[in-house]
PDB file of C-alpha atoms and ligand atoms in Angstrom:
ATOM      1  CA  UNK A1289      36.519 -53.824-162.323  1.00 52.00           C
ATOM      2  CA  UNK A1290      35.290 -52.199-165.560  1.00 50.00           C
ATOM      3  CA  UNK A1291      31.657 -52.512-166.152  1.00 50.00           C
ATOM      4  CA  UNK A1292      30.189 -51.646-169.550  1.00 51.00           C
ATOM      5  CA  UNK A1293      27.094 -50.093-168.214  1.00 53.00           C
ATOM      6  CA  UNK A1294      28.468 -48.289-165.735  1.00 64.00           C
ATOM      7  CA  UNK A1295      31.170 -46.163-164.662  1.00 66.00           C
ATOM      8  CA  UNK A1296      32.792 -47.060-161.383  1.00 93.00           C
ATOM      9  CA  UNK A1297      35.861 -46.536-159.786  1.00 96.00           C
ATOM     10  CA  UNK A1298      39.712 -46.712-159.816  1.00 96.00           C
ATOM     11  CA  UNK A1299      41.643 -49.067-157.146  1.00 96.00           C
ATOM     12  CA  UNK A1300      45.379 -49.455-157.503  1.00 97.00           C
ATOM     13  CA  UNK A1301      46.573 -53.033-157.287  1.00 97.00           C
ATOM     14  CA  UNK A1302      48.704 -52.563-154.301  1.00 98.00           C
ATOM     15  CA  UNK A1303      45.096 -51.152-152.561  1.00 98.00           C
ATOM     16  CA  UNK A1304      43.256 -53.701-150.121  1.00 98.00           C
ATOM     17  CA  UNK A1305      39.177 -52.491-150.581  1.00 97.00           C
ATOM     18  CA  UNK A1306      37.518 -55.169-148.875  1.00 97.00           C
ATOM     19  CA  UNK A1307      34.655 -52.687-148.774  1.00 97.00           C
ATOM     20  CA  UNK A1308      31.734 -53.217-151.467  1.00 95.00           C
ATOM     21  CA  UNK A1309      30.508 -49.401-150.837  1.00 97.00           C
ATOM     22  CA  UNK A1310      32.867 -47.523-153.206  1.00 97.00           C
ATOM     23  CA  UNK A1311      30.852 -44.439-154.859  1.00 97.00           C
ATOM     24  CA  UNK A1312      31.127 -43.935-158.950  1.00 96.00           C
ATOM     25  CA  UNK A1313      34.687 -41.806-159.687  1.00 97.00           C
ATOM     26  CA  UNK A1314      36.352 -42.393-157.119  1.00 98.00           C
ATOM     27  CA  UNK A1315      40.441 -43.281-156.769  1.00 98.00           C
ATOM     28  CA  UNK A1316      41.949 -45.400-154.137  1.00 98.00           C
ATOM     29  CA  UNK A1317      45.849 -45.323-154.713  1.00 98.00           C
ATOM     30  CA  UNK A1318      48.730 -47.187-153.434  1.00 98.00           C
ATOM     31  CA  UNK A1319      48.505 -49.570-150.646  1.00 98.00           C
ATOM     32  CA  UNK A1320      45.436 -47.959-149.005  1.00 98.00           C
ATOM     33  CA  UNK A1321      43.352 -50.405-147.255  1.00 98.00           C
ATOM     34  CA  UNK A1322      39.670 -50.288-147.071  1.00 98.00           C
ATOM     35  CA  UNK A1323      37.695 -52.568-144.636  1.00 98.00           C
ATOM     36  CA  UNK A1324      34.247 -54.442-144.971  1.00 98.00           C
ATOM     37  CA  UNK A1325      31.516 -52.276-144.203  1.00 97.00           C
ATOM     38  CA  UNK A1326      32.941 -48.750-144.670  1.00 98.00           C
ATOM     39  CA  UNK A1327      31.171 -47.153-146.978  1.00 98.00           C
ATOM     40  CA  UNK A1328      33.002 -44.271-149.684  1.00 98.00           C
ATOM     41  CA  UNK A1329      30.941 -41.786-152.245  1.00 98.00           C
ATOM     42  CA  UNK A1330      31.351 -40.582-155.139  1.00 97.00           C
ATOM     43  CA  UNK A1331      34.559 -38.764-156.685  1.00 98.00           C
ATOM     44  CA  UNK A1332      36.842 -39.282-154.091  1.00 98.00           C
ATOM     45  CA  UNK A1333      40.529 -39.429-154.306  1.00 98.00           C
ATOM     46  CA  UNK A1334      42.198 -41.698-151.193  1.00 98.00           C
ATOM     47  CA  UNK A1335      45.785 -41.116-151.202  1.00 98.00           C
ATOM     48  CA  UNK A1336      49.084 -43.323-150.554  1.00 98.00           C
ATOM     49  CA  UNK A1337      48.937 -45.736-147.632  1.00 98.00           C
ATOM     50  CA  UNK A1338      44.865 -44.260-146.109  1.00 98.00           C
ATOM     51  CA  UNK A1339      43.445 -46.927-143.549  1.00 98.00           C
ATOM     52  CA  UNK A1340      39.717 -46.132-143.550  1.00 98.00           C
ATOM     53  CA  UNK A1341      37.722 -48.671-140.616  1.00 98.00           C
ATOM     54  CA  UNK A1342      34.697 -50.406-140.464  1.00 98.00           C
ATOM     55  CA  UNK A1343      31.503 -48.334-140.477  1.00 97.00           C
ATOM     56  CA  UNK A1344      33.357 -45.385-141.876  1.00 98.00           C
ATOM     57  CA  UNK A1345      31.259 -42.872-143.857  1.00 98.00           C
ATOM     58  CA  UNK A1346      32.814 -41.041-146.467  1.00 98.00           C
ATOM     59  CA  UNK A1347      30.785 -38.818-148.724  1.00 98.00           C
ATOM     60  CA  UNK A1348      31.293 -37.205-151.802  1.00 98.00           C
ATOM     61  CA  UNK A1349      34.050 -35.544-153.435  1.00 98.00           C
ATOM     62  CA  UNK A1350      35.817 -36.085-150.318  1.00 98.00           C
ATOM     63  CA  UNK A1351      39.977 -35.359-150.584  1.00 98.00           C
ATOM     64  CA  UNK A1352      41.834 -37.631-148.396  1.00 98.00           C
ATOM     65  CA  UNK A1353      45.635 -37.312-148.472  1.00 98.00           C
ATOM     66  CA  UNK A1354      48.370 -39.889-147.868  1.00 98.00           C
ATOM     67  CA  UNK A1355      48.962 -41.936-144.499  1.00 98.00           C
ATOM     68  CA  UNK A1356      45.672 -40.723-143.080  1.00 98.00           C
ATOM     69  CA  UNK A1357      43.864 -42.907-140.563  1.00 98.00           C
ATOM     70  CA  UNK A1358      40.296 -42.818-139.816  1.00 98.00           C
ATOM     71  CA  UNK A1359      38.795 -45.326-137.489  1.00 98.00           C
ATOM     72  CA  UNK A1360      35.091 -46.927-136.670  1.00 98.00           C
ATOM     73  CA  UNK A1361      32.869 -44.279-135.187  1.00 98.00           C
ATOM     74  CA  UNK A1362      34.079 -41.576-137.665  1.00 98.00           C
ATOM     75  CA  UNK A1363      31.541 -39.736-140.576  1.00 98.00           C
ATOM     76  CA  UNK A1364      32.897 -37.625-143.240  1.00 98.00           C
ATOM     77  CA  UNK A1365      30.253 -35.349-145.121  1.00 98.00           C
ATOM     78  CA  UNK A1366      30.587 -34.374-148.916  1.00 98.00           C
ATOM     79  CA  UNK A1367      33.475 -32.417-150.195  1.00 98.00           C
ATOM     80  CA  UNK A1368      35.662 -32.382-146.944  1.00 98.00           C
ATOM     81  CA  UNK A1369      39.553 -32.101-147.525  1.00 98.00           C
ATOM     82  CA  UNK A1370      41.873 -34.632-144.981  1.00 98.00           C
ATOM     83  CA  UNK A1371      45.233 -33.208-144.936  1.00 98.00           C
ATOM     84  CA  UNK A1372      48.258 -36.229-145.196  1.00 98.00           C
ATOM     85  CA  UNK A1373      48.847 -37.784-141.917  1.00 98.00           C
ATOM     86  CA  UNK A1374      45.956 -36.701-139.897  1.00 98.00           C
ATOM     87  CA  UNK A1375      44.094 -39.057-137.317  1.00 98.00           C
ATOM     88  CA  UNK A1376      40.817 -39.649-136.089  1.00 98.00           C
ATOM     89  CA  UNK A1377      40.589 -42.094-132.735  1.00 97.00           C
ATOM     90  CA  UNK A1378      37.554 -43.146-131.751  1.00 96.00           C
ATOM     91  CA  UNK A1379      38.270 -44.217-127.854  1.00 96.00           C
ATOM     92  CA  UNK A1380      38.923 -41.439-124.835  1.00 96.00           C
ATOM     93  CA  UNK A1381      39.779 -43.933-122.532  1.00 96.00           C
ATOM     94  CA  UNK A1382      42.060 -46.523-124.181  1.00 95.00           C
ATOM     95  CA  UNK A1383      43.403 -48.885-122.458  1.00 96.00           C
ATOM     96  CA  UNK A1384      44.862 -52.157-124.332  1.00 95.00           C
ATOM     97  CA  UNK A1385      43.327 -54.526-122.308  1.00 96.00           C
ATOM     98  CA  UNK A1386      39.717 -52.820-121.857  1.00 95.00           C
ATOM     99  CA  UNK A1387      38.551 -52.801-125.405  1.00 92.00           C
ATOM    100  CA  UNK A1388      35.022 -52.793-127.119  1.00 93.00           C
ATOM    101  CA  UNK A1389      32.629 -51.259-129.550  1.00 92.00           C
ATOM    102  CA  UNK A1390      30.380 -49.866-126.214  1.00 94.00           C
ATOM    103  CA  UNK A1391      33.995 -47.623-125.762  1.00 95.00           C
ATOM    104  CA  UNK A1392      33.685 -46.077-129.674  1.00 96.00           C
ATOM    105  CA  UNK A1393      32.953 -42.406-129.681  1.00 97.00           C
ATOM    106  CA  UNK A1394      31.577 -40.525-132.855  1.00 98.00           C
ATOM    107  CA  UNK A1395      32.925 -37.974-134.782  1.00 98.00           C
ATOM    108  CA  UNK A1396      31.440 -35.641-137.186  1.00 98.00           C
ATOM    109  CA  UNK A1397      33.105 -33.646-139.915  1.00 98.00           C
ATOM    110  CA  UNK A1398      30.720 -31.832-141.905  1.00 98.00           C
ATOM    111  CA  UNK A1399      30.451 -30.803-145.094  1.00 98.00           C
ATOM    112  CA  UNK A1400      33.263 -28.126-146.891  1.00 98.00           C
ATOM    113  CA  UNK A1401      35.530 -28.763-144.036  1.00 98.00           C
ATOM    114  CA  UNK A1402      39.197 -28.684-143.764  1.00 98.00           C
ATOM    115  CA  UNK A1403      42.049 -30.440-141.764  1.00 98.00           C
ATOM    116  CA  UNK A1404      45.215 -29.117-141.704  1.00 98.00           C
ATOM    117  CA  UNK A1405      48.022 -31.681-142.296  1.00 98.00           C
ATOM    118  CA  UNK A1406      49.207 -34.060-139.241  1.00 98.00           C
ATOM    119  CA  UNK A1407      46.341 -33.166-137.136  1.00 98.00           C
ATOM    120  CA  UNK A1408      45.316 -35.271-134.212  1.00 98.00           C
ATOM    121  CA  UNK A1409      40.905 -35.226-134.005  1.00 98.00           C
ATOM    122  CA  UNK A1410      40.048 -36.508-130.579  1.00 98.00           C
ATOM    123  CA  UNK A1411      36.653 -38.513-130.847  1.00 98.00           C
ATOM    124  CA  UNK A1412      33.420 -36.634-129.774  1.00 98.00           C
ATOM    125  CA  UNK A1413      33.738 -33.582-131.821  1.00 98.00           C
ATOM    126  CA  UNK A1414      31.686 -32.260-134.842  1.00 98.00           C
ATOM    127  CA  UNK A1415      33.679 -29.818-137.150  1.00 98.00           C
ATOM    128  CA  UNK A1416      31.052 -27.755-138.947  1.00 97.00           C
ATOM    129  CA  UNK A1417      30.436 -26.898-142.554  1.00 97.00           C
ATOM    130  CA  UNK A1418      33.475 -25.039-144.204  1.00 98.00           C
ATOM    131  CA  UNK A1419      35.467 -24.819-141.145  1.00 98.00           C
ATOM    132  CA  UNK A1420      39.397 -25.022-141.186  1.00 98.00           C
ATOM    133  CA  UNK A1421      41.764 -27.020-138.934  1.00 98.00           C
ATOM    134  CA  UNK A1422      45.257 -25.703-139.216  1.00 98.00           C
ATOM    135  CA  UNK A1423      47.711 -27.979-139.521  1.00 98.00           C
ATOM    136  CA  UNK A1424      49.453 -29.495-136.663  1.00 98.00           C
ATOM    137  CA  UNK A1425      46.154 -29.257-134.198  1.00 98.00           C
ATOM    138  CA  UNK A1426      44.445 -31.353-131.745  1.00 98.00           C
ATOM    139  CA  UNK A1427      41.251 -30.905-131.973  1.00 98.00           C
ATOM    140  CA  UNK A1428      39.381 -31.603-128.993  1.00 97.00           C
ATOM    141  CA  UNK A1429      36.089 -29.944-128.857  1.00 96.00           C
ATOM    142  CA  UNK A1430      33.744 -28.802-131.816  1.00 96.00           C
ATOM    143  CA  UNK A1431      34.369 -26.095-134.230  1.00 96.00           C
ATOM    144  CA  UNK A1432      31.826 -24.091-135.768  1.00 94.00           C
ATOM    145  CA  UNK A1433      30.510 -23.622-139.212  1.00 95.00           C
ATOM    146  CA  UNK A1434      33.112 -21.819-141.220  1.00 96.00           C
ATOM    147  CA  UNK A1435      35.092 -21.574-137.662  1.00 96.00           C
ATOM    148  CA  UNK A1436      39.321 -21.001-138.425  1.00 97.00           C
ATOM    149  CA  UNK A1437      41.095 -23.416-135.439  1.00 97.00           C
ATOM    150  CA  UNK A1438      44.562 -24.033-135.074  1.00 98.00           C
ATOM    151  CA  UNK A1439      46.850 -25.291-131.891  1.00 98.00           C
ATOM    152  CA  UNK A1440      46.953 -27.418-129.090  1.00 98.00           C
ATOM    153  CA  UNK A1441      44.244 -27.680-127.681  1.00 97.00           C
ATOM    154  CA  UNK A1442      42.612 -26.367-131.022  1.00 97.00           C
ATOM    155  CA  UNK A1443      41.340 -22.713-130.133  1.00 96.00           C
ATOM    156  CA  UNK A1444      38.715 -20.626-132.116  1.00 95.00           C
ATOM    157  CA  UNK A1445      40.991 -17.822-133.796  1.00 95.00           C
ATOM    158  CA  UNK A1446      38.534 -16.525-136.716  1.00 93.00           C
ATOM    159  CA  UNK A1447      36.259 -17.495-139.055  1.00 95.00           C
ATOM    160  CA  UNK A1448      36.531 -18.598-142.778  1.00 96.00           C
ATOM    161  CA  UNK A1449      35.112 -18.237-146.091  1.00 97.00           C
ATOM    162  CA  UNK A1450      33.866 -20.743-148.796  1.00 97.00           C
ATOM    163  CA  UNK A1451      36.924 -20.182-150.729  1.00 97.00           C
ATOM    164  CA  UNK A1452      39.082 -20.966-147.684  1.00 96.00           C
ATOM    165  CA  UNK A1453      40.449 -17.289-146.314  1.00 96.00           C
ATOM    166  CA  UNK A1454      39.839 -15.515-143.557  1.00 95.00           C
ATOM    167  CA  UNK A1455      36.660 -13.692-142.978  1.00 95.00           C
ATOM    168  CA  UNK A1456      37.639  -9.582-141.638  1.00 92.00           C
ATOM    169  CA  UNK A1457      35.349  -7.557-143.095  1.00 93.00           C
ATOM    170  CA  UNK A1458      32.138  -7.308-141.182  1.00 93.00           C
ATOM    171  CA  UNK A1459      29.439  -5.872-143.941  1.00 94.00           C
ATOM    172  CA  UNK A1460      26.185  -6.200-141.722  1.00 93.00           C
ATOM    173  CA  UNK A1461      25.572  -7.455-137.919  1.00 90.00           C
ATOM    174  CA  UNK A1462      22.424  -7.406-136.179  1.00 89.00           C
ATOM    175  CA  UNK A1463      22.083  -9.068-132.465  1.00 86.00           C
ATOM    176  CA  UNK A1464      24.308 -12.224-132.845  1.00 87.00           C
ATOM    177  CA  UNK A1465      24.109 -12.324-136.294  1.00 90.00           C
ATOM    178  CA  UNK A1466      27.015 -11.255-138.504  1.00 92.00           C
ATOM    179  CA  UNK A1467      27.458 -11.277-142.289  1.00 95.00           C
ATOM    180  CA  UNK A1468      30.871 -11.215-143.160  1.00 95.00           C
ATOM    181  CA  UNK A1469      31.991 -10.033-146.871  1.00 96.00           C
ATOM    182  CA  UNK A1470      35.265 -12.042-148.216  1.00 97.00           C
ATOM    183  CA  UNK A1471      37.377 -10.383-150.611  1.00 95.00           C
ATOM    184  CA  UNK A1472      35.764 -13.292-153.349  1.00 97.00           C
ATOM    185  CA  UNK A1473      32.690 -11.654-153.250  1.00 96.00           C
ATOM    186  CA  UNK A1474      30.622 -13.924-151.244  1.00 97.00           C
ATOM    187  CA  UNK A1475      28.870 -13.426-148.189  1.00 96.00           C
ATOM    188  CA  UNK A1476      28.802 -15.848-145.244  1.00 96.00           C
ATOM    189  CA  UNK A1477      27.003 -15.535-142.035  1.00 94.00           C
ATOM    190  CA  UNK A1478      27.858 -16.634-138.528  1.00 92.00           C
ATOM    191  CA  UNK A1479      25.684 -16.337-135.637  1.00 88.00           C
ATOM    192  CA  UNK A1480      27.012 -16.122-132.385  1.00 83.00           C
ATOM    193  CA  UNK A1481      24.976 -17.762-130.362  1.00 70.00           C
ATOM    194  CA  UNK A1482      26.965 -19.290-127.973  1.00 61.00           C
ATOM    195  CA  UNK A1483      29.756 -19.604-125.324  1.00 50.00           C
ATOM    196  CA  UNK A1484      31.813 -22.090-128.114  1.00 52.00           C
ATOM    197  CA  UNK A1485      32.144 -19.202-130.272  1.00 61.00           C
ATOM    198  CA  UNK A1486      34.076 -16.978-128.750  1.00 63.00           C
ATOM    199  CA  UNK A1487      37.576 -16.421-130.583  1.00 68.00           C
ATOM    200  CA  UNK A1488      40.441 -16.998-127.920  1.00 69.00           C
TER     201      UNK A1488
HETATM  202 ZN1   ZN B1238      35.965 -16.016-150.092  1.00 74.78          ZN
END
């Protein structure tokens, strides 16, 4: 596993990576299993007992905690945080005995993101940069960048900021735009420029 020329990456001996895509940095602990052809970046830290599928993209610095299960279809963007236990599927119609890769639907979880622990992501959605999933959710359409969901269904309840609170304090808004000012300092802007993004 060690290379002298080059730094790679941890795998616990209990860990099944059949996977030759592992990014530089990254830790795969206890009896995770990692199929051929996913593909995992840099930095990334795969907790106790993760399945990751086929044709799984991972990016980097990506935080996935224990018993998580992500199947084919699903994409994971750079520095995205997977609460334990949550699931990704990747059929809306299963059935046991009507099975193929035509059914597989994708999902998108984009950059900064957040899943709450035990959360259930139906396949089809995107979740958008720096949202937050609260834990316990099904998520079954897309959330918006830096959009604060929670429930079941999943419903739009606020927004969030880099650092991961809520966003209350409107500093500027002009036509859909608003630019929100979190108590860390830092700015973020959300347009609202559609139907989606109305908070229920
Ligand atoms: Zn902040």
């Amino acid at each position: 596993m060690m290379n002298i020329n080059k730094m790679t990456f941890f795998k616990h001996q209990t860990a099944i990576v059949e996977s030759n895509d592992i990014g530089d940095g990254s830790k795969i602990w206890h009896f995770v299993h990692i199929r051929e052809g996913a593909s995992i970046g840099k930095n990334c830290n795969i907790g106790k007992s993760v399945y990751i599928d086929t044709g799984v993209e991972v990016g980097d610095n990506v935080k996935i905690q224990n018993f998580v299960s992500i199947y084919k279809g699903v994409q994971i963007q750079d520095d995205v945080f997977v609460g334990p236990s949550v699931v990704f599927t990747n059929d809306l119609y299963p059935r046991a005995f009507i099975w193929g890769d035509e059914k597989i639907v994708t999902t998108i979880v984009k950059k900064g993101s957040s899943i709450g622990a035990n959360s259930t992501i139906i396949c089809g959605v995107t979740i958008g940069d720096y949202a937050m999933v609260g834990a316990g959710s099904v998520v079954t359409k897309d959330v918006p960048p830096f959009g604060l969901v929670f429930g079941n269904p999943a419903r739009l309840k606020g927004y969030i900021c880099y650092c991961g609170k809520r966003l209350n304090q409107v500093k500027e808004s002009e036509g859909e735009k608003v630019i929100y000012e979190c108590e860390c300092g830092k700015n973020v802007e959300i347009v609202f420029d559609s139907f989606s993004l109305v908070i229920e």
